[in-house]
Amino acid sequence: MKIRILGSAAGGGFPQWNCNCFNCHRMRTGAIRATPRTQSSIGVSTDNRRWVLLNTSPDIRAQLEAFPAILPRQGKRDTGVAAIIYMDSQLDHTTGLLMLREGCPHQIYCTDSVYDDLTTGFPVFRILQSWNGGIERHRIVANEAFTISEIGDLRFTPIPLTSKAPPYSPHRDNPQPGDNIGLVIEDLTCDKRVFYAPGLGVVEEHLMSLMREADCLLVDGTFWREDEMTFAGVGSKPASAMGHLPQSGAGGMIEVLNQFSKPRKILIHINNTNPILDKDSPERAELTRQHIEVAYDGMELEFSR
């Protein structure tokens, strides 16, 4: 199994286009040892030719162009994108589908609540009907494993996560079980498992055993601290209200991840305000001490026997 980190940042990327916070300002002036990041999305494959995209960020076109293995190989029109799975219906995870309209019809896998959001509040699925039929939707259900015909040696199991639907969603204040999922990704040929959850606000009991047995955890790295937006001077909402578990503090992501000895631990979906973006920061040093990695655009992971 191969995983390509197409984008590793939270919404807005890094530096964020309209932000002059401590990190973004220093990034633009060359005063920080860090790398730019596009918005979160990954690709998964077993043959390095056919890929499943997990989310399509607004930066998806640039992400694909920077990834030779997924670019056209034959014929006048071609792509390595075999299917797309949506973890939720957030704008920074779905808007990129509009950039892929020339490749319709796309094979889309999503829950009922995500499908409802993307046909009503943000009707991207209906908009794309004018491009070669738009999408071919495949229904996924929490805790029910599924495979994708073009990549039959991968198995995906959607795991429900506690979260909220996007602000535009008709059921924003009425959470549904499929609003936000994590995915257990299994390579059936080598018996390796990755747990992917870029929007992990609460680590509930049902997640503990599957995280413990995974070979790799690719999980929410949005914020370092609960009050980060206020501390950075760019907002007022705490991390928990935005559906994210900060790394630091009692019950934070570091404390959670320290309970697991088997898996490789990698943070993804990193907000532009997070001090771990600075490779020389004490926060980044703390992650290194705890054997926790920070994902970056273009990072590649490979799992085999």
PDB file of C-alpha atoms in Angstrom:
ATOM      1  CA  MET A   1       0.000   0.000   0.000  1.00  0.00           C
ATOM      2  CA  LYS A   2       1.241   3.436  -0.968  1.00  0.00           C
ATOM      3  CA  ILE A   3      -0.022   6.717   0.453  1.00  0.00           C
ATOM      4  CA  ARG A   4       0.781  10.116  -1.001  1.00  0.00           C
ATOM      5  CA  ILE A   5       0.141  13.215   1.117  1.00  0.00           C
ATOM      6  CA  LEU A   6      -1.277  15.554  -1.502  1.00  0.00           C
ATOM      7  CA  GLY A   7      -1.941  18.339   0.996  1.00  0.00           C
ATOM      8  CA  SER A   8      -1.194  18.520   4.714  1.00  0.00           C
ATOM      9  CA  ALA A   9      -2.666  21.846   5.877  1.00  0.00           C
ATOM     10  CA  ALA A  10      -6.038  22.745   7.312  1.00  0.00           C
ATOM     11  CA  GLY A  11      -8.444  25.061   5.479  1.00  0.00           C
ATOM     12  CA  GLY A  12      -6.687  28.053   3.916  1.00  0.00           C
ATOM     13  CA  GLY A  13      -3.323  26.301   3.590  1.00  0.00           C
ATOM     14  CA  PHE A  14      -0.014  27.674   4.852  1.00  0.00           C
ATOM     15  CA  PRO A  15       0.623  30.518   4.618  1.00  0.00           C
ATOM     16  CA  GLN A  16      -3.053  31.416   4.512  1.00  0.00           C
ATOM     17  CA  TRP A  17      -3.687  34.013   1.814  1.00  0.00           C
ATOM     18  CA  ASN A  18      -5.252  36.631   4.114  1.00  0.00           C
ATOM     19  CA  CYS A  19      -3.364  35.880   7.331  1.00  0.00           C
ATOM     20  CA  ASN A  20      -0.527  37.781   8.967  1.00  0.00           C
ATOM     21  CA  CYS A  21      -0.245  35.652  12.092  1.00  0.00           C
ATOM     22  CA  PHE A  22       3.157  34.875  13.615  1.00  0.00           C
ATOM     23  CA  ASN A  23       3.661  31.825  11.392  1.00  0.00           C
ATOM     24  CA  CYS A  24       2.336  33.249   8.113  1.00  0.00           C
ATOM     25  CA  HIS A  25       4.223  36.536   8.471  1.00  0.00           C
ATOM     26  CA  ARG A  26       7.516  34.769   9.134  1.00  0.00           C
ATOM     27  CA  MET A  27       6.888  32.334   6.279  1.00  0.00           C
ATOM     28  CA  ARG A  28       6.499  35.197   3.811  1.00  0.00           C
ATOM     29  CA  THR A  29       9.573  37.014   5.116  1.00  0.00           C
ATOM     30  CA  GLY A  30      11.787  33.936   5.287  1.00  0.00           C
ATOM     31  CA  ALA A  31      12.152  34.157   9.054  1.00  0.00           C
ATOM     32  CA  ILE A  32      10.915  30.633   9.796  1.00  0.00           C
ATOM     33  CA  ARG A  33      12.270  27.202   8.887  1.00  0.00           C
ATOM     34  CA  ALA A  34       9.100  25.744   7.465  1.00  0.00           C
ATOM     35  CA  THR A  35       7.579  24.589   4.182  1.00  0.00           C
ATOM     36  CA  PRO A  36       4.396  25.808   2.448  1.00  0.00           C
ATOM     37  CA  ARG A  37       1.427  23.475   2.635  1.00  0.00           C
ATOM     38  CA  THR A  38      -1.722  23.043   0.579  1.00  0.00           C
ATOM     39  CA  GLN A  39      -5.076  21.954   1.957  1.00  0.00           C
ATOM     40  CA  SER A  40      -5.553  18.428   3.242  1.00  0.00           C
ATOM     41  CA  SER A  41      -6.048  15.468   0.903  1.00  0.00           C
ATOM     42  CA  ILE A  42      -4.316  12.122   0.356  1.00  0.00           C
ATOM     43  CA  GLY A  43      -4.095   9.444  -2.325  1.00  0.00           C
ATOM     44  CA  VAL A  44      -3.974   5.664  -1.740  1.00  0.00           C
ATOM     45  CA  SER A  45      -2.842   2.947  -4.161  1.00  0.00           C
ATOM     46  CA  THR A  46      -1.383  -0.544  -4.294  1.00  0.00           C
ATOM     47  CA  ASP A  47       0.089  -0.472  -7.810  1.00  0.00           C
ATOM     48  CA  ASN A  48       1.209   3.167  -8.116  1.00  0.00           C
ATOM     49  CA  ARG A  49      -1.102   3.570 -11.130  1.00  0.00           C
ATOM     50  CA  ARG A  50      -4.690   3.549  -9.874  1.00  0.00           C
ATOM     51  CA  TRP A  51      -5.369   5.882  -6.954  1.00  0.00           C
ATOM     52  CA  VAL A  52      -8.216   6.560  -4.557  1.00  0.00           C
ATOM     53  CA  LEU A  53      -8.428  10.186  -3.438  1.00  0.00           C
ATOM     54  CA  LEU A  54      -9.554  10.837   0.102  1.00  0.00           C
ATOM     55  CA  ASN A  55     -11.130  14.293  -0.189  1.00  0.00           C
ATOM     56  CA  THR A  56     -10.586  16.834  -2.959  1.00  0.00           C
ATOM     57  CA  SER A  57      -9.248  20.088  -1.559  1.00  0.00           C
ATOM     58  CA  PRO A  58      -9.494  23.441  -3.396  1.00  0.00           C
ATOM     59  CA  ASP A  59      -5.800  22.907  -4.237  1.00  0.00           C
ATOM     60  CA  ILE A  60      -6.383  19.566  -5.943  1.00  0.00           C
ATOM     61  CA  ARG A  61      -5.288  20.597  -9.438  1.00  0.00           C
ATOM     62  CA  ALA A  62      -1.863  21.777  -8.258  1.00  0.00           C
ATOM     63  CA  GLN A  63      -1.555  18.704  -6.015  1.00  0.00           C
ATOM     64  CA  LEU A  64      -2.170  16.334  -8.920  1.00  0.00           C
ATOM     65  CA  GLU A  65       0.194  18.210 -11.233  1.00  0.00           C
ATOM     66  CA  ALA A  66       2.918  17.827  -8.598  1.00  0.00           C
ATOM     67  CA  PHE A  67       2.378  14.047  -8.482  1.00  0.00           C
ATOM     68  CA  PRO A  68       3.717  12.237 -11.604  1.00  0.00           C
ATOM     69  CA  ALA A  69       2.252   8.822 -10.688  1.00  0.00           C
ATOM     70  CA  ILE A  70      -1.314  10.071 -11.033  1.00  0.00           C
ATOM     71  CA  LEU A  71      -0.876  12.069 -14.260  1.00  0.00           C
ATOM     72  CA  PRO A  72      -2.048  10.860 -17.726  1.00  0.00           C
ATOM     73  CA  ARG A  73      -0.043   7.908 -19.067  1.00  0.00           C
ATOM     74  CA  GLN A  74      -1.802   6.979 -22.315  1.00  0.00           C
ATOM     75  CA  GLY A  75      -4.331   8.277 -24.817  1.00  0.00           C
ATOM     76  CA  LYS A  76      -5.541  11.830 -25.282  1.00  0.00           C
ATOM     77  CA  ARG A  77      -7.339  11.903 -21.931  1.00  0.00           C
ATOM     78  CA  ASP A  78      -6.359   9.779 -18.948  1.00  0.00           C
ATOM     79  CA  THR A  79      -6.011   9.895 -15.185  1.00  0.00           C
ATOM     80  CA  GLY A  80      -4.790   7.736 -12.335  1.00  0.00           C
ATOM     81  CA  VAL A  81      -7.806   8.766 -10.226  1.00  0.00           C
ATOM     82  CA  ALA A  82      -9.961   5.646  -9.867  1.00  0.00           C
ATOM     83  CA  ALA A  83     -12.343   6.887  -7.168  1.00  0.00           C
ATOM     84  CA  ILE A  84     -12.930   9.566  -4.524  1.00  0.00           C
ATOM     85  CA  ILE A  85     -13.970   9.002  -0.919  1.00  0.00           C
ATOM     86  CA  TYR A  86     -15.291  11.906   1.133  1.00  0.00           C
ATOM     87  CA  MET A  87     -14.606  11.978   4.864  1.00  0.00           C
ATOM     88  CA  ASP A  88     -17.086  14.819   5.364  1.00  0.00           C
ATOM     89  CA  SER A  89     -18.675  17.643   3.361  1.00  0.00           C
ATOM     90  CA  GLN A  90     -16.494  20.534   4.546  1.00  0.00           C
ATOM     91  CA  LEU A  91     -15.689  23.084   1.834  1.00  0.00           C
ATOM     92  CA  ASP A  92     -11.924  22.598   2.175  1.00  0.00           C
ATOM     93  CA  HIS A  93     -12.392  18.860   1.553  1.00  0.00           C
ATOM     94  CA  THR A  94     -14.887  18.949  -1.332  1.00  0.00           C
ATOM     95  CA  THR A  95     -14.565  22.159  -3.389  1.00  0.00           C
ATOM     96  CA  GLY A  96     -11.766  20.663  -5.490  1.00  0.00           C
ATOM     97  CA  LEU A  97     -14.269  18.364  -7.182  1.00  0.00           C
ATOM     98  CA  LEU A  98     -15.276  21.359  -9.318  1.00  0.00           C
ATOM     99  CA  MET A  99     -11.687  21.518 -10.579  1.00  0.00           C
ATOM    100  CA  LEU A 100     -11.996  17.905 -11.755  1.00  0.00           C
ATOM    101  CA  ARG A 101     -15.126  18.411 -13.853  1.00  0.00           C
ATOM    102  CA  GLU A 102     -13.334  17.461 -17.102  1.00  0.00           C
ATOM    103  CA  GLY A 103     -12.923  13.928 -15.724  1.00  0.00           C
ATOM    104  CA  CYS A 104     -16.614  13.267 -15.052  1.00  0.00           C
ATOM    105  CA  PRO A 105     -18.232  10.935 -14.356  1.00  0.00           C
ATOM    106  CA  HIS A 106     -16.298  10.370 -11.128  1.00  0.00           C
ATOM    107  CA  GLN A 107     -16.822   7.385  -8.838  1.00  0.00           C
ATOM    108  CA  ILE A 108     -17.775   8.985  -5.510  1.00  0.00           C
ATOM    109  CA  TYR A 109     -18.051   7.134  -2.193  1.00  0.00           C
ATOM    110  CA  CYS A 110     -19.760   8.961   0.671  1.00  0.00           C
ATOM    111  CA  THR A 111     -22.274   8.617   3.481  1.00  0.00           C
ATOM    112  CA  ASP A 112     -25.909   9.658   3.183  1.00  0.00           C
ATOM    113  CA  SER A 113     -25.421  12.830   5.217  1.00  0.00           C
ATOM    114  CA  VAL A 114     -22.456  13.930   3.089  1.00  0.00           C
ATOM    115  CA  TYR A 115     -24.438  13.169  -0.065  1.00  0.00           C
ATOM    116  CA  ASP A 116     -27.351  15.246   1.246  1.00  0.00           C
ATOM    117  CA  ASP A 117     -25.067  18.205   1.986  1.00  0.00           C
ATOM    118  CA  LEU A 118     -23.423  18.039  -1.439  1.00  0.00           C
ATOM    119  CA  THR A 119     -26.759  18.007  -3.234  1.00  0.00           C
ATOM    120  CA  THR A 120     -28.481  20.701  -1.114  1.00  0.00           C
ATOM    121  CA  GLY A 121     -26.480  23.172   1.004  1.00  0.00           C
ATOM    122  CA  PHE A 122     -23.458  23.017  -1.345  1.00  0.00           C
ATOM    123  CA  PRO A 123     -24.941  21.320  -4.417  1.00  0.00           C
ATOM    124  CA  VAL A 124     -21.699  20.446  -6.174  1.00  0.00           C
ATOM    125  CA  PHE A 125     -23.045  17.045  -7.190  1.00  0.00           C
ATOM    126  CA  ARG A 126     -26.049  18.630  -8.928  1.00  0.00           C
ATOM    127  CA  ILE A 127     -23.892  21.306 -10.560  1.00  0.00           C
ATOM    128  CA  LEU A 128     -21.654  18.640 -12.113  1.00  0.00           C
ATOM    129  CA  GLN A 129     -24.559  16.846 -13.787  1.00  0.00           C
ATOM    130  CA  SER A 130     -23.928  19.087 -16.791  1.00  0.00           C
ATOM    131  CA  TRP A 131     -20.457  17.537 -17.283  1.00  0.00           C
ATOM    132  CA  ASN A 132     -20.800  14.047 -18.752  1.00  0.00           C
ATOM    133  CA  GLY A 133     -23.322  13.001 -16.147  1.00  0.00           C
ATOM    134  CA  GLY A 134     -21.416  14.340 -13.149  1.00  0.00           C
ATOM    135  CA  ILE A 135     -20.824  11.631 -10.569  1.00  0.00           C
ATOM    136  CA  GLU A 136     -21.659   8.002  -9.950  1.00  0.00           C
ATOM    137  CA  ARG A 137     -22.372   7.839  -6.246  1.00  0.00           C
ATOM    138  CA  HIS A 138     -21.667   4.759  -4.113  1.00  0.00           C
ATOM    139  CA  ARG A 139     -23.294   4.694  -0.696  1.00  0.00           C
ATOM    140  CA  ILE A 140     -21.112   3.912   2.309  1.00  0.00           C
ATOM    141  CA  VAL A 141     -22.388   3.106   5.785  1.00  0.00           C
ATOM    142  CA  ALA A 142     -20.622   3.531   9.092  1.00  0.00           C
ATOM    143  CA  ASN A 143     -18.756   0.402  10.243  1.00  0.00           C
ATOM    144  CA  GLU A 144     -19.515  -1.474   7.002  1.00  0.00           C
ATOM    145  CA  ALA A 145     -16.356  -2.333   5.059  1.00  0.00           C
ATOM    146  CA  PHE A 146     -16.293  -1.858   1.295  1.00  0.00           C
ATOM    147  CA  THR A 147     -13.934  -2.309  -1.639  1.00  0.00           C
ATOM    148  CA  ILE A 148     -13.505  -0.406  -4.889  1.00  0.00           C
ATOM    149  CA  SER A 149     -13.601  -2.559  -8.020  1.00  0.00           C
ATOM    150  CA  GLU A 150     -10.524  -1.051  -9.689  1.00  0.00           C
ATOM    151  CA  ILE A 151      -8.419  -1.539  -6.554  1.00  0.00           C
ATOM    152  CA  GLY A 152      -9.807  -4.718  -5.060  1.00  0.00           C
ATOM    153  CA  ASP A 153      -6.867  -5.383  -2.762  1.00  0.00           C
ATOM    154  CA  LEU A 154      -7.761  -2.402  -0.589  1.00  0.00           C
ATOM    155  CA  ARG A 155     -10.577  -2.520   1.938  1.00  0.00           C
ATOM    156  CA  PHE A 156     -12.061   0.582   3.550  1.00  0.00           C
ATOM    157  CA  THR A 157     -14.081   0.701   6.763  1.00  0.00           C
ATOM    158  CA  PRO A 158     -15.826   3.994   7.625  1.00  0.00           C
ATOM    159  CA  ILE A 159     -15.700   4.799  11.339  1.00  0.00           C
ATOM    160  CA  PRO A 160     -18.170   7.387  12.701  1.00  0.00           C
ATOM    161  CA  LEU A 161     -16.594  10.358  14.491  1.00  0.00           C
ATOM    162  CA  THR A 162     -18.260  12.891  16.759  1.00  0.00           C
ATOM    163  CA  SER A 163     -18.428  16.166  14.863  1.00  0.00           C
ATOM    164  CA  LYS A 164     -20.664  18.760  13.265  1.00  0.00           C
ATOM    165  CA  ALA A 165     -21.739  19.211   9.674  1.00  0.00           C
ATOM    166  CA  PRO A 166     -20.452  22.355   7.892  1.00  0.00           C
ATOM    167  CA  PRO A 167     -22.107  25.724   8.598  1.00  0.00           C
ATOM    168  CA  TYR A 168     -23.997  25.580   5.278  1.00  0.00           C
ATOM    169  CA  SER A 169     -25.467  22.141   6.012  1.00  0.00           C
ATOM    170  CA  PRO A 170     -29.257  21.886   6.499  1.00  0.00           C
ATOM    171  CA  HIS A 171     -28.554  19.634   9.502  1.00  0.00           C
ATOM    172  CA  ARG A 172     -25.750  21.729  11.033  1.00  0.00           C
ATOM    173  CA  ASP A 173     -27.509  21.699  14.423  1.00  0.00           C
ATOM    174  CA  ASN A 174     -28.755  18.126  14.122  1.00  0.00           C
ATOM    175  CA  PRO A 175     -25.613  15.922  13.932  1.00  0.00           C
ATOM    176  CA  GLN A 176     -25.877  12.767  11.836  1.00  0.00           C
ATOM    177  CA  PRO A 177     -23.711   9.609  12.262  1.00  0.00           C
ATOM    178  CA  GLY A 178     -22.110  10.070   8.826  1.00  0.00           C
ATOM    179  CA  ASP A 179     -21.251  13.777   9.052  1.00  0.00           C
ATOM    180  CA  ASN A 180     -17.599  12.984   9.684  1.00  0.00           C
ATOM    181  CA  ILE A 181     -15.829   9.653   9.398  1.00  0.00           C
ATOM    182  CA  GLY A 182     -12.422   8.177   9.898  1.00  0.00           C
ATOM    183  CA  LEU A 183     -11.266   5.373   7.623  1.00  0.00           C
ATOM    184  CA  VAL A 184      -9.496   2.127   8.364  1.00  0.00           C
ATOM    185  CA  ILE A 185      -7.593   1.381   5.153  1.00  0.00           C
ATOM    186  CA  GLU A 186      -6.434  -2.223   4.822  1.00  0.00           C
ATOM    187  CA  ASP A 187      -4.094  -3.731   2.247  1.00  0.00           C
ATOM    188  CA  LEU A 188      -5.455  -7.270   1.927  1.00  0.00           C
ATOM    189  CA  THR A 189      -2.286  -8.591   0.291  1.00  0.00           C
ATOM    190  CA  CYS A 190       0.105  -7.603   3.082  1.00  0.00           C
ATOM    191  CA  ASP A 191      -2.255  -7.271   6.071  1.00  0.00           C
ATOM    192  CA  LYS A 192      -1.317  -3.649   6.852  1.00  0.00           C
ATOM    193  CA  ARG A 193      -3.739  -1.087   8.244  1.00  0.00           C
ATOM    194  CA  VAL A 194      -3.792   2.714   8.317  1.00  0.00           C
ATOM    195  CA  PHE A 195      -6.290   4.761  10.298  1.00  0.00           C
ATOM    196  CA  TYR A 196      -6.948   8.107   8.616  1.00  0.00           C
ATOM    197  CA  ALA A 197      -8.892  10.798  10.485  1.00  0.00           C
ATOM    198  CA  PRO A 198      -8.041  14.413   9.585  1.00  0.00           C
ATOM    199  CA  GLY A 199     -11.018  15.719  11.568  1.00  0.00           C
ATOM    200  CA  LEU A 200     -10.760  13.951  14.925  1.00  0.00           C
ATOM    201  CA  GLY A 201     -12.290  16.040  17.700  1.00  0.00           C
ATOM    202  CA  VAL A 202     -12.990  13.322  20.265  1.00  0.00           C
ATOM    203  CA  VAL A 203     -11.197   9.990  20.672  1.00  0.00           C
ATOM    204  CA  GLU A 204     -14.085   7.845  21.830  1.00  0.00           C
ATOM    205  CA  GLU A 205     -13.771   4.376  23.270  1.00  0.00           C
ATOM    206  CA  HIS A 206     -14.742   2.637  20.022  1.00  0.00           C
ATOM    207  CA  LEU A 207     -11.661   4.144  18.366  1.00  0.00           C
ATOM    208  CA  MET A 208      -9.088   2.971  20.877  1.00  0.00           C
ATOM    209  CA  SER A 209      -8.733  -0.657  19.813  1.00  0.00           C
ATOM    210  CA  LEU A 210      -8.576   0.046  16.088  1.00  0.00           C
ATOM    211  CA  MET A 211      -6.001   2.811  16.653  1.00  0.00           C
ATOM    212  CA  ARG A 212      -3.942   0.506  18.850  1.00  0.00           C
ATOM    213  CA  GLU A 213      -3.835  -2.228  16.194  1.00  0.00           C
ATOM    214  CA  ALA A 214      -3.148   0.023  13.202  1.00  0.00           C
ATOM    215  CA  ASP A 215       0.275   0.098  11.560  1.00  0.00           C
ATOM    216  CA  CYS A 216      -0.002   3.843  11.027  1.00  0.00           C
ATOM    217  CA  LEU A 217      -2.167   6.633  12.453  1.00  0.00           C
ATOM    218  CA  LEU A 218      -2.660   9.632  10.180  1.00  0.00           C
ATOM    219  CA  VAL A 219      -4.718  11.894  12.396  1.00  0.00           C
ATOM    220  CA  ASP A 220      -5.862  15.424  13.182  1.00  0.00           C
ATOM    221  CA  GLY A 221      -3.006  17.857  13.788  1.00  0.00           C
ATOM    222  CA  THR A 222      -4.985  21.085  13.404  1.00  0.00           C
ATOM    223  CA  PHE A 223      -4.198  22.907  16.651  1.00  0.00           C
ATOM    224  CA  TRP A 224      -1.502  22.792  19.299  1.00  0.00           C
ATOM    225  CA  ARG A 225      -3.635  24.355  22.025  1.00  0.00           C
ATOM    226  CA  GLU A 226      -7.333  24.637  22.832  1.00  0.00           C
ATOM    227  CA  ASP A 227      -7.324  28.455  22.707  1.00  0.00           C
ATOM    228  CA  GLU A 228      -5.007  28.723  19.708  1.00  0.00           C
ATOM    229  CA  MET A 229      -7.173  31.014  17.596  1.00  0.00           C
ATOM    230  CA  THR A 230      -7.461  33.501  20.457  1.00  0.00           C
ATOM    231  CA  PHE A 231      -3.768  33.154  21.339  1.00  0.00           C
ATOM    232  CA  ALA A 232      -2.809  33.813  17.703  1.00  0.00           C
ATOM    233  CA  GLY A 233      -5.128  36.813  17.546  1.00  0.00           C
ATOM    234  CA  VAL A 234      -7.107  35.567  14.568  1.00  0.00           C
ATOM    235  CA  GLY A 235     -10.334  34.251  16.079  1.00  0.00           C
ATOM    236  CA  SER A 236     -12.184  33.316  19.215  1.00  0.00           C
ATOM    237  CA  LYS A 237     -13.475  29.753  18.819  1.00  0.00           C
ATOM    238  CA  PRO A 238     -11.738  27.043  20.864  1.00  0.00           C
ATOM    239  CA  ALA A 239     -10.382  23.978  19.081  1.00  0.00           C
ATOM    240  CA  SER A 240     -13.078  21.697  20.499  1.00  0.00           C
ATOM    241  CA  ALA A 241     -15.864  23.946  19.159  1.00  0.00           C
ATOM    242  CA  MET A 242     -14.336  23.606  15.713  1.00  0.00           C
ATOM    243  CA  GLY A 243     -14.251  19.798  15.919  1.00  0.00           C
ATOM    244  CA  HIS A 244     -10.538  19.308  16.610  1.00  0.00           C
ATOM    245  CA  LEU A 245      -8.530  17.790  19.450  1.00  0.00           C
ATOM    246  CA  PRO A 246      -5.441  19.916  20.219  1.00  0.00           C
ATOM    247  CA  GLN A 247      -2.092  18.222  20.678  1.00  0.00           C
ATOM    248  CA  SER A 248      -1.182  19.690  24.077  1.00  0.00           C
ATOM    249  CA  GLY A 249      -2.882  19.585  27.464  1.00  0.00           C
ATOM    250  CA  ALA A 250      -4.637  16.914  29.465  1.00  0.00           C
ATOM    251  CA  GLY A 251      -6.435  14.492  27.162  1.00  0.00           C
ATOM    252  CA  GLY A 252      -4.808  16.058  24.095  1.00  0.00           C
ATOM    253  CA  MET A 253      -3.597  14.213  21.015  1.00  0.00           C
ATOM    254  CA  ILE A 254      -0.084  13.678  22.374  1.00  0.00           C
ATOM    255  CA  GLU A 255      -1.485  12.028  25.489  1.00  0.00           C
ATOM    256  CA  VAL A 256      -3.804   9.880  23.369  1.00  0.00           C
ATOM    257  CA  LEU A 257      -1.102   8.778  20.945  1.00  0.00           C
ATOM    258  CA  ASN A 258       1.294   7.900  23.760  1.00  0.00           C
ATOM    259  CA  GLN A 259      -1.041   5.053  24.689  1.00  0.00           C
ATOM    260  CA  PHE A 260      -0.167   3.201  21.474  1.00  0.00           C
ATOM    261  CA  SER A 261       3.157   1.452  20.919  1.00  0.00           C
ATOM    262  CA  LYS A 262       2.589  -0.318  17.578  1.00  0.00           C
ATOM    263  CA  PRO A 263       1.574   2.332  15.027  1.00  0.00           C
ATOM    264  CA  ARG A 264       3.621   4.994  13.299  1.00  0.00           C
ATOM    265  CA  LYS A 265       2.077   8.310  14.366  1.00  0.00           C
ATOM    266  CA  ILE A 266       1.672  11.200  11.919  1.00  0.00           C
ATOM    267  CA  LEU A 267      -0.248  14.465  12.277  1.00  0.00           C
ATOM    268  CA  ILE A 268      -2.036  15.931   9.240  1.00  0.00           C
ATOM    269  CA  HIS A 269      -4.499  18.813   8.594  1.00  0.00           C
ATOM    270  CA  ILE A 270      -2.292  21.381  10.348  1.00  0.00           C
ATOM    271  CA  ASN A 271      -3.637  24.895  10.827  1.00  0.00           C
ATOM    272  CA  ASN A 272      -1.525  27.881   9.789  1.00  0.00           C
ATOM    273  CA  THR A 273      -1.430  29.054  13.432  1.00  0.00           C
ATOM    274  CA  ASN A 274       0.063  25.831  14.800  1.00  0.00           C
ATOM    275  CA  PRO A 275       3.641  26.307  16.109  1.00  0.00           C
ATOM    276  CA  ILE A 276       4.605  22.771  15.006  1.00  0.00           C
ATOM    277  CA  LEU A 277       4.929  24.178  11.472  1.00  0.00           C
ATOM    278  CA  ASP A 278       8.156  25.813  12.679  1.00  0.00           C
ATOM    279  CA  LYS A 279      10.795  23.075  12.588  1.00  0.00           C
ATOM    280  CA  ASP A 280      12.812  24.932  15.246  1.00  0.00           C
ATOM    281  CA  SER A 281       9.934  25.473  17.696  1.00  0.00           C
ATOM    282  CA  PRO A 282       9.858  23.843  21.156  1.00  0.00           C
ATOM    283  CA  GLU A 283       6.477  22.371  20.214  1.00  0.00           C
ATOM    284  CA  ARG A 284       7.997  20.599  17.220  1.00  0.00           C
ATOM    285  CA  ALA A 285      10.837  19.367  19.429  1.00  0.00           C
ATOM    286  CA  GLU A 286       8.265  17.972  21.853  1.00  0.00           C
ATOM    287  CA  LEU A 287       6.604  15.982  19.060  1.00  0.00           C
ATOM    288  CA  THR A 288      10.004  14.596  18.065  1.00  0.00           C
ATOM    289  CA  ARG A 289      10.622  13.484  21.636  1.00  0.00           C
ATOM    290  CA  GLN A 290       7.257  11.734  21.616  1.00  0.00           C
ATOM    291  CA  HIS A 291       8.023  10.021  18.249  1.00  0.00           C
ATOM    292  CA  ILE A 292       5.185  11.848  16.500  1.00  0.00           C
ATOM    293  CA  GLU A 293       5.739  12.994  12.916  1.00  0.00           C
ATOM    294  CA  VAL A 294       4.320  15.989  11.055  1.00  0.00           C
ATOM    295  CA  ALA A 295       2.984  15.353   7.545  1.00  0.00           C
ATOM    296  CA  TYR A 296       4.100  17.534   4.656  1.00  0.00           C
ATOM    297  CA  ASP A 297       3.004  17.931   1.045  1.00  0.00           C
ATOM    298  CA  GLY A 298       4.572  15.239  -1.116  1.00  0.00           C
ATOM    299  CA  MET A 299       5.282  12.905   1.795  1.00  0.00           C
ATOM    300  CA  GLU A 300       5.008   9.264   0.733  1.00  0.00           C
ATOM    301  CA  LEU A 301       4.324   6.256   2.926  1.00  0.00           C
ATOM    302  CA  GLU A 302       4.669   2.638   1.867  1.00  0.00           C
ATOM    303  CA  PHE A 303       3.561  -0.480   3.715  1.00  0.00           C
ATOM    304  CA  SER A 304       4.465  -4.058   2.853  1.00  0.00           C
ATOM    305  CA  ARG A 305       5.113  -7.353   4.624  1.00  0.00           C
TER     306      ARG A 305
END
